[in-house]
PDB file of C-alpha atoms in Angstrom:
ATOM      1  CA  MET A 424       0.000   0.000   0.000  1.00  0.00           C
ATOM      2  CA  SER A 425       0.966   3.614   0.011  1.00  0.00           C
ATOM      3  CA  ALA A 426       2.610   3.389   3.398  1.00  0.00           C
ATOM      4  CA  GLN A 427       5.097   0.838   2.097  1.00  0.00           C
ATOM      5  CA  VAL A 428       8.656   2.002   1.763  1.00  0.00           C
ATOM      6  CA  PRO A 429       9.481   2.163  -1.962  1.00  0.00           C
ATOM      7  CA  THR A 430      11.639  -0.734  -3.147  1.00  0.00           C
ATOM      8  CA  GLN A 431      13.965   1.266  -5.345  1.00  0.00           C
ATOM      9  CA  PRO A 432      15.923   4.046  -3.658  1.00  0.00           C
ATOM     10  CA  ALA A 433      16.552   7.549  -5.012  1.00  0.00           C
ATOM     11  CA  SER A 434      13.490   7.507  -7.265  1.00  0.00           C
ATOM     12  CA  LYS A 435      12.923  10.215  -9.866  1.00  0.00           C
ATOM     13  CA  VAL A 436       9.259  10.033  -9.029  1.00  0.00           C
ATOM     14  CA  SER A 437       7.753  11.765  -6.006  1.00  0.00           C
ATOM     15  CA  ARG A 438       5.966   9.876  -3.265  1.00  0.00           C
ATOM     16  CA  ARG A 439       2.838  11.667  -4.474  1.00  0.00           C
ATOM     17  CA  ALA A 440       3.088   9.482  -7.588  1.00  0.00           C
ATOM     18  CA  ARG A 441       3.246   6.175  -5.764  1.00  0.00           C
ATOM     19  CA  GLY A 442       0.612   3.587  -5.012  1.00  0.00           C
ATOM     20  CA  LEU A 443      -2.873   5.007  -5.408  1.00  0.00           C
ATOM     21  CA  GLY A 444      -1.254   8.312  -6.405  1.00  0.00           C
ATOM     22  CA  ARG A 445      -0.257   6.726  -9.710  1.00  0.00           C
ATOM     23  CA  VAL A 446      -3.917   6.252 -10.562  1.00  0.00           C
ATOM     24  CA  LEU A 447      -4.530   9.904  -9.698  1.00  0.00           C
ATOM     25  CA  VAL A 448      -1.736  10.884 -12.090  1.00  0.00           C
ATOM     26  CA  ILE A 449      -3.243   8.993 -15.039  1.00  0.00           C
ATOM     27  CA  VAL A 450      -6.699  10.477 -14.415  1.00  0.00           C
ATOM     28  CA  TYR A 451      -5.141  13.961 -14.319  1.00  0.00           C
ATOM     29  CA  ALA A 452      -3.154  13.216 -17.476  1.00  0.00           C
ATOM     30  CA  ILE A 453      -6.267  12.089 -19.350  1.00  0.00           C
ATOM     31  CA  LEU A 454      -8.201  15.155 -18.230  1.00  0.00           C
ATOM     32  CA  ALA A 455      -5.243  17.373 -19.183  1.00  0.00           C
ATOM     33  CA  ILE A 456      -5.152  15.884 -22.679  1.00  0.00           C
ATOM     34  CA  GLY A 457      -8.927  16.173 -23.033  1.00  0.00           C
ATOM     35  CA  ALA A 458      -9.320  19.733 -21.782  1.00  0.00           C
ATOM     36  CA  THR A 459      -6.252  21.096 -23.589  1.00  0.00           C
ATOM     37  CA  SER A 460      -6.862  19.548 -26.988  1.00  0.00           C
ATOM     38  CA  ARG A 461     -10.489  20.592 -26.909  1.00  0.00           C
ATOM     39  CA  ALA A 462      -9.569  24.160 -25.966  1.00  0.00           C
ATOM     40  CA  VAL A 463      -6.963  24.356 -28.744  1.00  0.00           C
ATOM     41  CA  TYR A 464      -9.568  23.187 -31.249  1.00  0.00           C
ATOM     42  CA  GLN A 465     -12.119  25.704 -29.942  1.00  0.00           C
ATOM     43  CA  MET A 466      -9.633  28.573 -29.993  1.00  0.00           C
ATOM     44  CA  ALA A 467      -8.752  27.775 -33.587  1.00  0.00           C
ATOM     45  CA  THR A 468     -12.343  27.538 -34.795  1.00  0.00           C
ATOM     46  CA  ILE A 469     -15.124  29.077 -32.711  1.00  0.00           C
ATOM     47  CA  TYR A 470     -13.254  31.389 -30.347  1.00  0.00           C
ATOM     48  CA  HIS A 471     -15.190  34.511 -31.410  1.00  0.00           C
ATOM     49  CA  ALA A 472     -18.503  32.833 -30.578  1.00  0.00           C
ATOM     50  CA  ALA A 473     -17.683  32.168 -26.919  1.00  0.00           C
ATOM     51  CA  PRO A 474     -14.408  33.803 -25.817  1.00  0.00           C
ATOM     52  CA  VAL A 475     -15.034  33.562 -22.057  1.00  0.00           C
ATOM     53  CA  PRO A 476     -15.725  29.821 -21.715  1.00  0.00           C
ATOM     54  CA  ILE A 477     -13.094  28.927 -24.306  1.00  0.00           C
ATOM     55  CA  THR A 478     -10.423  30.975 -22.524  1.00  0.00           C
ATOM     56  CA  LEU A 479     -11.453  29.283 -19.288  1.00  0.00           C
ATOM     57  CA  SER A 480     -11.220  25.880 -20.986  1.00  0.00           C
ATOM     58  CA  ALA A 481      -7.694  26.657 -22.118  1.00  0.00           C
ATOM     59  CA  LEU A 482      -6.769  27.858 -18.636  1.00  0.00           C
ATOM     60  CA  SER A 483      -8.196  24.705 -17.051  1.00  0.00           C
ATOM     61  CA  GLY A 484      -6.241  22.598 -19.543  1.00  0.00           C
ATOM     62  CA  VAL A 485      -2.975  24.306 -18.592  1.00  0.00           C
ATOM     63  CA  VAL A 486      -3.753  23.874 -14.893  1.00  0.00           C
ATOM     64  CA  TYR A 487      -4.451  20.150 -15.383  1.00  0.00           C
ATOM     65  CA  ILE A 488      -1.129  19.756 -17.203  1.00  0.00           C
ATOM     66  CA  LEU A 489       0.691  21.550 -14.370  1.00  0.00           C
ATOM     67  CA  ALA A 490      -1.086  19.471 -11.736  1.00  0.00           C
ATOM     68  CA  THR A 491      -0.140  16.241 -13.528  1.00  0.00           C
ATOM     69  CA  ILE A 492       3.532  17.241 -13.653  1.00  0.00           C
ATOM     70  CA  ALA A 493       3.474  18.461 -10.040  1.00  0.00           C
ATOM     71  CA  LEU A 494       2.087  15.118  -8.859  1.00  0.00           C
ATOM     72  CA  ILE A 495       4.867  13.193 -10.586  1.00  0.00           C
ATOM     73  CA  LEU A 496       7.974  15.266  -9.871  1.00  0.00           C
ATOM     74  CA  PRO A 497       9.595  15.131  -6.434  1.00  0.00           C
ATOM     75  CA  GLY A 498      10.525  18.033  -4.222  1.00  0.00           C
ATOM     76  CA  ARG A 499       8.955  20.696  -2.088  1.00  0.00           C
ATOM     77  CA  VAL A 500       8.440  23.163  -4.927  1.00  0.00           C
ATOM     78  CA  TRP A 501       6.378  20.698  -6.955  1.00  0.00           C
ATOM     79  CA  SER A 502       4.450  19.790  -3.829  1.00  0.00           C
ATOM     80  CA  THR A 503       3.483  23.453  -3.502  1.00  0.00           C
ATOM     81  CA  VAL A 504       2.587  23.622  -7.199  1.00  0.00           C
ATOM     82  CA  ALA A 505       0.394  20.539  -6.724  1.00  0.00           C
ATOM     83  CA  TRP A 506      -1.437  22.198  -3.822  1.00  0.00           C
ATOM     84  CA  ILE A 507      -1.930  25.442  -5.768  1.00  0.00           C
ATOM     85  CA  THR A 508      -3.127  23.846  -9.003  1.00  0.00           C
ATOM     86  CA  ILE A 509      -5.434  21.372  -7.301  1.00  0.00           C
ATOM     87  CA  SER A 510      -6.918  24.113  -5.082  1.00  0.00           C
ATOM     88  CA  PHE A 511      -7.369  26.260  -8.186  1.00  0.00           C
ATOM     89  CA  GLU A 512      -9.305  23.425  -9.828  1.00  0.00           C
ATOM     90  CA  LEU A 513     -11.626  23.072  -6.858  1.00  0.00           C
ATOM     91  CA  VAL A 514     -12.312  26.817  -6.848  1.00  0.00           C
ATOM     92  CA  GLY A 515     -12.740  26.731 -10.641  1.00  0.00           C
ATOM     93  CA  VAL A 516     -15.259  23.916 -10.701  1.00  0.00           C
ATOM     94  CA  LEU A 517     -17.262  25.410  -7.797  1.00  0.00           C
ATOM     95  CA  VAL A 518     -17.293  28.990  -9.136  1.00  0.00           C
ATOM     96  CA  ILE A 519     -17.806  28.178 -12.823  1.00  0.00           C
ATOM     97  CA  GLY A 520     -20.198  25.355 -11.964  1.00  0.00           C
ATOM     98  CA  THR A 521     -22.336  27.799  -9.991  1.00  0.00           C
ATOM     99  CA  LEU A 522     -22.044  30.592 -12.581  1.00  0.00           C
ATOM    100  CA  SER A 523     -23.077  28.185 -15.338  1.00  0.00           C
ATOM    101  CA  LEU A 524     -26.321  27.630 -13.450  1.00  0.00           C
ATOM    102  CA  LEU A 525     -26.857  31.343 -12.680  1.00  0.00           C
ATOM    103  CA  VAL A 526     -25.677  32.864 -15.982  1.00  0.00           C
ATOM    104  CA  PRO A 527     -25.936  30.010 -18.485  1.00  0.00           C
ATOM    105  CA  ALA A 528     -25.718  32.376 -21.467  1.00  0.00           C
ATOM    106  CA  ILE A 529     -22.050  33.094 -20.731  1.00  0.00           C
ATOM    107  CA  PHE A 530     -20.605  30.124 -18.910  1.00  0.00           C
ATOM    108  CA  ALA A 531     -22.522  27.217 -20.319  1.00  0.00           C
ATOM    109  CA  GLY A 532     -22.371  28.454 -23.900  1.00  0.00           C
ATOM    110  CA  GLY A 533     -26.156  28.884 -24.192  1.00  0.00           C
ATOM    111  CA  ALA A 534     -27.832  26.266 -26.358  1.00  0.00           C
ATOM    112  CA  GLU A 535     -24.583  25.042 -27.889  1.00  0.00           C
ATOM    113  CA  VAL A 536     -23.264  22.425 -25.502  1.00  0.00           C
ATOM    114  CA  SER A 537     -19.848  22.253 -27.146  1.00  0.00           C
ATOM    115  CA  PHE A 538     -19.077  25.808 -25.948  1.00  0.00           C
ATOM    116  CA  GLY A 539     -19.198  24.726 -22.331  1.00  0.00           C
ATOM    117  CA  THR A 540     -16.061  24.470 -20.236  1.00  0.00           C
ATOM    118  CA  VAL A 541     -14.770  21.420 -18.448  1.00  0.00           C
ATOM    119  CA  TRP A 542     -16.171  23.033 -15.278  1.00  0.00           C
ATOM    120  CA  SER A 543     -19.667  23.978 -16.515  1.00  0.00           C
ATOM    121  CA  TYR A 544     -22.441  22.460 -14.404  1.00  0.00           C
ATOM    122  CA  TYR A 545     -19.776  21.120 -12.028  1.00  0.00           C
ATOM    123  CA  GLY A 546     -18.195  19.053 -14.795  1.00  0.00           C
ATOM    124  CA  VAL A 547     -21.276  17.066 -15.824  1.00  0.00           C
ATOM    125  CA  GLY A 548     -19.865  16.731 -19.372  1.00  0.00           C
ATOM    126  CA  TYR A 549     -16.890  14.915 -17.877  1.00  0.00           C
ATOM    127  CA  LEU A 550     -18.930  12.653 -15.581  1.00  0.00           C
ATOM    128  CA  PHE A 551     -18.359  15.040 -12.611  1.00  0.00           C
ATOM    129  CA  ILE A 552     -14.725  13.943 -12.553  1.00  0.00           C
ATOM    130  CA  PRO A 553     -13.574  17.609 -12.493  1.00  0.00           C
ATOM    131  CA  LEU A 554     -15.500  18.015  -9.213  1.00  0.00           C
ATOM    132  CA  ALA A 555     -14.373  14.782  -7.578  1.00  0.00           C
ATOM    133  CA  LEU A 556     -10.758  14.934  -8.692  1.00  0.00           C
ATOM    134  CA  PRO A 557      -9.540  18.014  -6.768  1.00  0.00           C
ATOM    135  CA  ILE A 558     -11.172  16.719  -3.580  1.00  0.00           C
ATOM    136  CA  LEU A 559      -9.509  13.320  -3.982  1.00  0.00           C
ATOM    137  CA  GLY A 560      -6.300  15.095  -4.960  1.00  0.00           C
ATOM    138  CA  MET A 561      -6.244  17.216  -1.786  1.00  0.00           C
ATOM    139  CA  LEU A 562      -6.993  14.187   0.407  1.00  0.00           C
ATOM    140  CA  TRP A 563      -4.133  12.379  -1.294  1.00  0.00           C
ATOM    141  CA  LEU A 564      -1.717  15.302  -0.916  1.00  0.00           C
ATOM    142  CA  ARG A 565      -2.556  15.560   2.759  1.00  0.00           C
ATOM    143  CA  ARG A 566      -2.074  11.842   3.261  1.00  0.00           C
ATOM    144  CA  THR A 567       1.257  11.678   1.428  1.00  0.00           C
ATOM    145  CA  ARG A 568       2.473  14.701   3.345  1.00  0.00           C
ATOM    146  CA  ALA A 569       1.558  13.013   6.632  1.00  0.00           C
ATOM    147  CA  THR A 570       3.194   9.681   5.790  1.00  0.00           C
ATOM    148  CA  GLY A 571       5.998  11.505   4.035  1.00  0.00           C
ATOM    149  CA  ALA A 572       7.634  12.448   7.318  1.00  0.00           C
ATOM    150  CA  ARG A 573       8.745   8.832   7.595  1.00  0.00           C
ATOM    151  CA  LEU A 574       9.779   8.602   3.975  1.00  0.00           C
ATOM    152  CA  THR A 575      11.839  11.738   3.578  1.00  0.00           C
ATOM    153  CA  ASP A 576      14.801   9.704   2.362  1.00  0.00           C
ATOM    154  CA  SER A 577      12.945   8.730  -0.793  1.00  0.00           C
ATOM    155  CA  GLU A 578      12.618  12.337  -1.833  1.00  0.00           C
ATOM    156  CA  ALA A 579      15.524  14.572  -2.660  1.00  0.00           C
TER     157      ALA A 579
ATOM    158  CA  MET B  80     -18.134   5.610 -38.483  1.00  0.00           C
ATOM    159  CA  ILE B  81     -19.669   2.155 -38.698  1.00  0.00           C
ATOM    160  CA  GLU B  82     -22.280   1.724 -36.022  1.00  0.00           C
ATOM    161  CA  TRP B  83     -21.764  -1.936 -35.150  1.00  0.00           C
ATOM    162  CA  PHE B  84     -18.036  -1.335 -34.934  1.00  0.00           C
ATOM    163  CA  VAL B  85     -18.562   1.563 -32.534  1.00  0.00           C
ATOM    164  CA  VAL B  86     -20.814  -0.616 -30.371  1.00  0.00           C
ATOM    165  CA  ALA B  87     -18.182  -3.379 -30.366  1.00  0.00           C
ATOM    166  CA  GLU B  88     -15.415  -0.896 -29.618  1.00  0.00           C
ATOM    167  CA  VAL B  89     -17.243   0.659 -26.665  1.00  0.00           C
ATOM    168  CA  ALA B  90     -18.291  -2.762 -25.352  1.00  0.00           C
ATOM    169  CA  VAL B  91     -14.733  -4.110 -25.509  1.00  0.00           C
ATOM    170  CA  ALA B  92     -13.302  -0.960 -23.895  1.00  0.00           C
ATOM    171  CA  VAL B  93     -15.859  -1.077 -21.047  1.00  0.00           C
ATOM    172  CA  LEU B  94     -15.304  -4.794 -20.455  1.00  0.00           C
ATOM    173  CA  ALA B  95     -11.529  -4.424 -20.576  1.00  0.00           C
ATOM    174  CA  GLY B  96     -11.768  -1.414 -18.243  1.00  0.00           C
ATOM    175  CA  LEU B  97     -13.952  -3.197 -15.692  1.00  0.00           C
ATOM    176  CA  LEU B  98     -11.806  -6.348 -15.888  1.00  0.00           C
ATOM    177  CA  CYS B  99      -8.637  -4.356 -15.158  1.00  0.00           C
ATOM    178  CA  LEU B 100     -10.282  -2.360 -12.345  1.00  0.00           C
ATOM    179  CA  VAL B 101     -11.630  -5.496 -10.656  1.00  0.00           C
ATOM    180  CA  LEU B 102      -8.360  -7.429 -10.950  1.00  0.00           C
ATOM    181  CA  GLY B 103      -6.372  -4.351  -9.947  1.00  0.00           C
ATOM    182  CA  PHE B 104      -8.388  -3.687  -6.809  1.00  0.00           C
ATOM    183  CA  ALA B 105      -8.162  -7.417  -6.079  1.00  0.00           C
ATOM    184  CA  GLY B 106      -4.408  -6.896  -5.854  1.00  0.00           C
ATOM    185  CA  LYS B 107      -3.284  -8.398  -9.172  1.00  0.00           C
ATOM    186  CA  ALA B 108      -0.303  -6.925 -10.999  1.00  0.00           C
ATOM    187  CA  PRO B 109      -0.807  -6.617 -14.776  1.00  0.00           C
ATOM    188  CA  GLY B 110      -0.589  -9.938 -16.600  1.00  0.00           C
ATOM    189  CA  ASP B 111      -1.258 -11.348 -20.064  1.00  0.00           C
ATOM    190  CA  LEU B 112      -5.008 -10.998 -19.638  1.00  0.00           C
ATOM    191  CA  THR B 113      -5.114  -7.337 -18.567  1.00  0.00           C
ATOM    192  CA  ILE B 114      -2.307  -6.144 -20.843  1.00  0.00           C
ATOM    193  CA  GLY B 115      -3.834  -8.157 -23.687  1.00  0.00           C
ATOM    194  CA  ALA B 116      -7.254  -6.589 -23.117  1.00  0.00           C
ATOM    195  CA  THR B 117      -5.721  -3.108 -23.230  1.00  0.00           C
ATOM    196  CA  LEU B 118      -3.879  -4.018 -26.425  1.00  0.00           C
ATOM    197  CA  VAL B 119      -7.144  -5.149 -28.031  1.00  0.00           C
ATOM    198  CA  VAL B 120      -8.680  -1.772 -27.141  1.00  0.00           C
ATOM    199  CA  GLU B 121      -5.689  -0.033 -28.759  1.00  0.00           C
ATOM    200  CA  LEU B 122      -5.887  -2.210 -31.895  1.00  0.00           C
ATOM    201  CA  LEU B 123      -9.597  -1.405 -32.258  1.00  0.00           C
ATOM    202  CA  LEU B 124      -8.679   2.308 -32.152  1.00  0.00           C
ATOM    203  CA  ILE B 125      -6.138   1.787 -34.941  1.00  0.00           C
ATOM    204  CA  ALA B 126      -8.852  -0.033 -36.913  1.00  0.00           C
ATOM    205  CA  GLN B 127     -11.124   2.927 -36.172  1.00  0.00           C
ATOM    206  CA  LEU B 128      -8.492   5.252 -37.622  1.00  0.00           C
ATOM    207  CA  VAL B 129      -8.402   3.209 -40.834  1.00  0.00           C
ATOM    208  CA  ILE B 130     -12.209   3.226 -40.988  1.00  0.00           C
ATOM    209  CA  ALA B 131     -12.296   7.004 -40.462  1.00  0.00           C
ATOM    210  CA  ILE B 132      -9.816   7.530 -43.306  1.00  0.00           C
ATOM    211  CA  VAL B 133     -11.626   5.195 -45.716  1.00  0.00           C
ATOM    212  CA  ALA B 134     -15.266   5.947 -44.784  1.00  0.00           C
ATOM    213  CA  PRO B 135     -15.587   9.326 -46.597  1.00  0.00           C
ATOM    214  CA  PHE B 136     -14.481   7.651 -49.859  1.00  0.00           C
ATOM    215  CA  ALA B 137     -17.337   5.186 -49.410  1.00  0.00           C
ATOM    216  CA  GLY B 138     -19.853   8.002 -49.013  1.00  0.00           C
ATOM    217  CA  ASN B 139     -19.859   7.880 -45.216  1.00  0.00           C
ATOM    218  CA  HIS B 140     -19.132  11.507 -44.334  1.00  0.00           C
ATOM    219  CA  PRO B 141     -18.957  12.991 -40.833  1.00  0.00           C
ATOM    220  CA  THR B 142     -21.808  15.381 -40.017  1.00  0.00           C
ATOM    221  CA  GLY B 143     -19.693  17.253 -37.471  1.00  0.00           C
ATOM    222  CA  SER B 144     -16.180  18.658 -37.512  1.00  0.00           C
ATOM    223  CA  ILE B 145     -13.677  16.214 -38.948  1.00  0.00           C
ATOM    224  CA  VAL B 146     -10.858  18.088 -37.196  1.00  0.00           C
ATOM    225  CA  GLU B 147     -12.511  17.711 -33.794  1.00  0.00           C
ATOM    226  CA  PHE B 148     -13.126  14.043 -34.574  1.00  0.00           C
ATOM    227  CA  TYR B 149      -9.474  13.430 -35.341  1.00  0.00           C
ATOM    228  CA  ILE B 150      -8.338  15.319 -32.216  1.00  0.00           C
ATOM    229  CA  TYR B 151     -10.418  12.896 -30.148  1.00  0.00           C
ATOM    230  CA  LEU B 152      -9.209   9.877 -32.111  1.00  0.00           C
ATOM    231  CA  ILE B 153      -5.526  10.791 -31.845  1.00  0.00           C
ATOM    232  CA  ALA B 154      -5.881  11.567 -28.123  1.00  0.00           C
ATOM    233  CA  ALA B 155      -7.661   8.218 -27.716  1.00  0.00           C
ATOM    234  CA  ILE B 156      -4.860   6.368 -29.503  1.00  0.00           C
ATOM    235  CA  ILE B 157      -2.248   8.057 -27.286  1.00  0.00           C
ATOM    236  CA  ILE B 158      -3.990   7.362 -23.950  1.00  0.00           C
ATOM    237  CA  PRO B 159      -3.571   3.538 -23.804  1.00  0.00           C
ATOM    238  CA  LEU B 160       0.089   3.932 -24.826  1.00  0.00           C
ATOM    239  CA  LEU B 161       0.650   6.591 -22.177  1.00  0.00           C
ATOM    240  CA  GLY B 162      -1.346   4.571 -19.626  1.00  0.00           C
ATOM    241  CA  GLY B 163       0.546   1.393 -20.531  1.00  0.00           C
ATOM    242  CA  PHE B 164       3.890   3.140 -20.118  1.00  0.00           C
ATOM    243  CA  TRP B 165       2.893   4.715 -16.803  1.00  0.00           C
ATOM    244  CA  ALA B 166       1.411   1.413 -15.605  1.00  0.00           C
ATOM    245  CA  LEU B 167       4.537  -0.604 -16.333  1.00  0.00           C
ATOM    246  CA  VAL B 168       7.046   1.842 -14.851  1.00  0.00           C
ATOM    247  CA  GLU B 169       6.369  -0.017 -11.647  1.00  0.00           C
ATOM    248  CA  ARG B 170       4.400  -3.270 -11.745  1.00  0.00           C
ATOM    249  CA  ASP B 171       1.894  -3.558  -8.945  1.00  0.00           C
ATOM    250  CA  ARG B 172      -1.862  -3.631  -8.442  1.00  0.00           C
ATOM    251  CA  TRP B 173      -2.114   0.062  -9.287  1.00  0.00           C
ATOM    252  CA  SER B 174      -0.652  -0.652 -12.727  1.00  0.00           C
ATOM    253  CA  THR B 175      -3.702  -2.785 -13.448  1.00  0.00           C
ATOM    254  CA  VAL B 176      -6.050  -0.082 -12.121  1.00  0.00           C
ATOM    255  CA  ILE B 177      -4.311   2.450 -14.400  1.00  0.00           C
ATOM    256  CA  LEU B 178      -4.942   0.224 -17.443  1.00  0.00           C
ATOM    257  CA  GLY B 179      -8.598   0.018 -16.390  1.00  0.00           C
ATOM    258  CA  VAL B 180      -8.932   3.796 -16.111  1.00  0.00           C
ATOM    259  CA  ALA B 181      -7.353   4.232 -19.554  1.00  0.00           C
ATOM    260  CA  CYS B 182      -9.738   1.708 -21.142  1.00  0.00           C
ATOM    261  CA  LEU B 183     -12.814   3.345 -19.587  1.00  0.00           C
ATOM    262  CA  ALA B 184     -11.654   6.766 -20.798  1.00  0.00           C
ATOM    263  CA  ILE B 185     -11.414   5.299 -24.308  1.00  0.00           C
ATOM    264  CA  ALA B 186     -15.017   4.067 -24.083  1.00  0.00           C
ATOM    265  CA  VAL B 187     -16.191   7.601 -23.241  1.00  0.00           C
ATOM    266  CA  MET B 188     -14.082   9.134 -26.013  1.00  0.00           C
ATOM    267  CA  VAL B 189     -15.373   6.701 -28.646  1.00  0.00           C
ATOM    268  CA  VAL B 190     -18.946   7.605 -27.667  1.00  0.00           C
ATOM    269  CA  ARG B 191     -18.031  11.307 -28.117  1.00  0.00           C
ATOM    270  CA  MET B 192     -16.392  10.554 -31.461  1.00  0.00           C
ATOM    271  CA  ASN B 193     -19.516   8.782 -32.650  1.00  0.00           C
ATOM    272  CA  ILE B 194     -21.624  11.788 -31.642  1.00  0.00           C
ATOM    273  CA  ILE B 195     -19.322  14.147 -33.569  1.00  0.00           C
ATOM    274  CA  TRP B 196     -19.544  11.923 -36.643  1.00  0.00           C
ATOM    275  CA  THR B 197     -23.265  11.140 -36.645  1.00  0.00           C
ATOM    276  CA  VAL B 198     -25.387  13.472 -34.505  1.00  0.00           C
ATOM    277  CA  GLN B 199     -25.378  17.208 -35.112  1.00  0.00           C
ATOM    278  CA  ILE B 200     -27.994  19.457 -33.588  1.00  0.00           C
ATOM    279  CA  ALA B 201     -26.915  22.715 -35.212  1.00  0.00           C
TER     280      ALA B 201
END
């Protein structure tokens, strides 16, 4: 389990990316690919029609990429980046999720579903994963930080 | 897109995904069965790529954006490779869970791809 001492010493991978954390990394990576590629497509084609949600989509894509990297790489700096990006996602999905209900014309892209962001309606278009993921991510970060005190040797 | 092929593709991806998740959470490291299932999902995506290239010449044109379709397809082809690499960096039960997550993501993406190809509201 996650509390096990890693078998190989001096790993290039952080303890955040061990055990269950590895599953978290792949989910983040998939979401990063999804959100970023979709935003790039939207910016290239229909940006004028919905600049606000598309800019937000691009921003969320970049944040997911950063979070993925921050979960994998060792060190205190990346740990901080992980906390910041994952907190940002939670705020994003709560704020944009709420705004998409209150002001659907802007944040949900009106009638055209494809204008919505990854965070619209709390991430319903992505099976609510954008809502669940930052919460799971923060629980995981807290847990690895707690157990990390005993595993400091594994991280440079 | 060919409808029966899409149905088969989604069914295989869901089954492979659930199989890997169940075996992974049961504590099994990836083996022939789970890696094989993921490979089948990947091969079906390659077949899907061939179908997507050939279909327009046979009069089967996408109703939505072909560019968006290909972005999904290419991302879908990359994900099992990426997942497979990340899973096998270290072989334990979580490797199998990772393969499962990748396969389930493919199922969702193929459904999206089918919507882009066949169903357009606007």
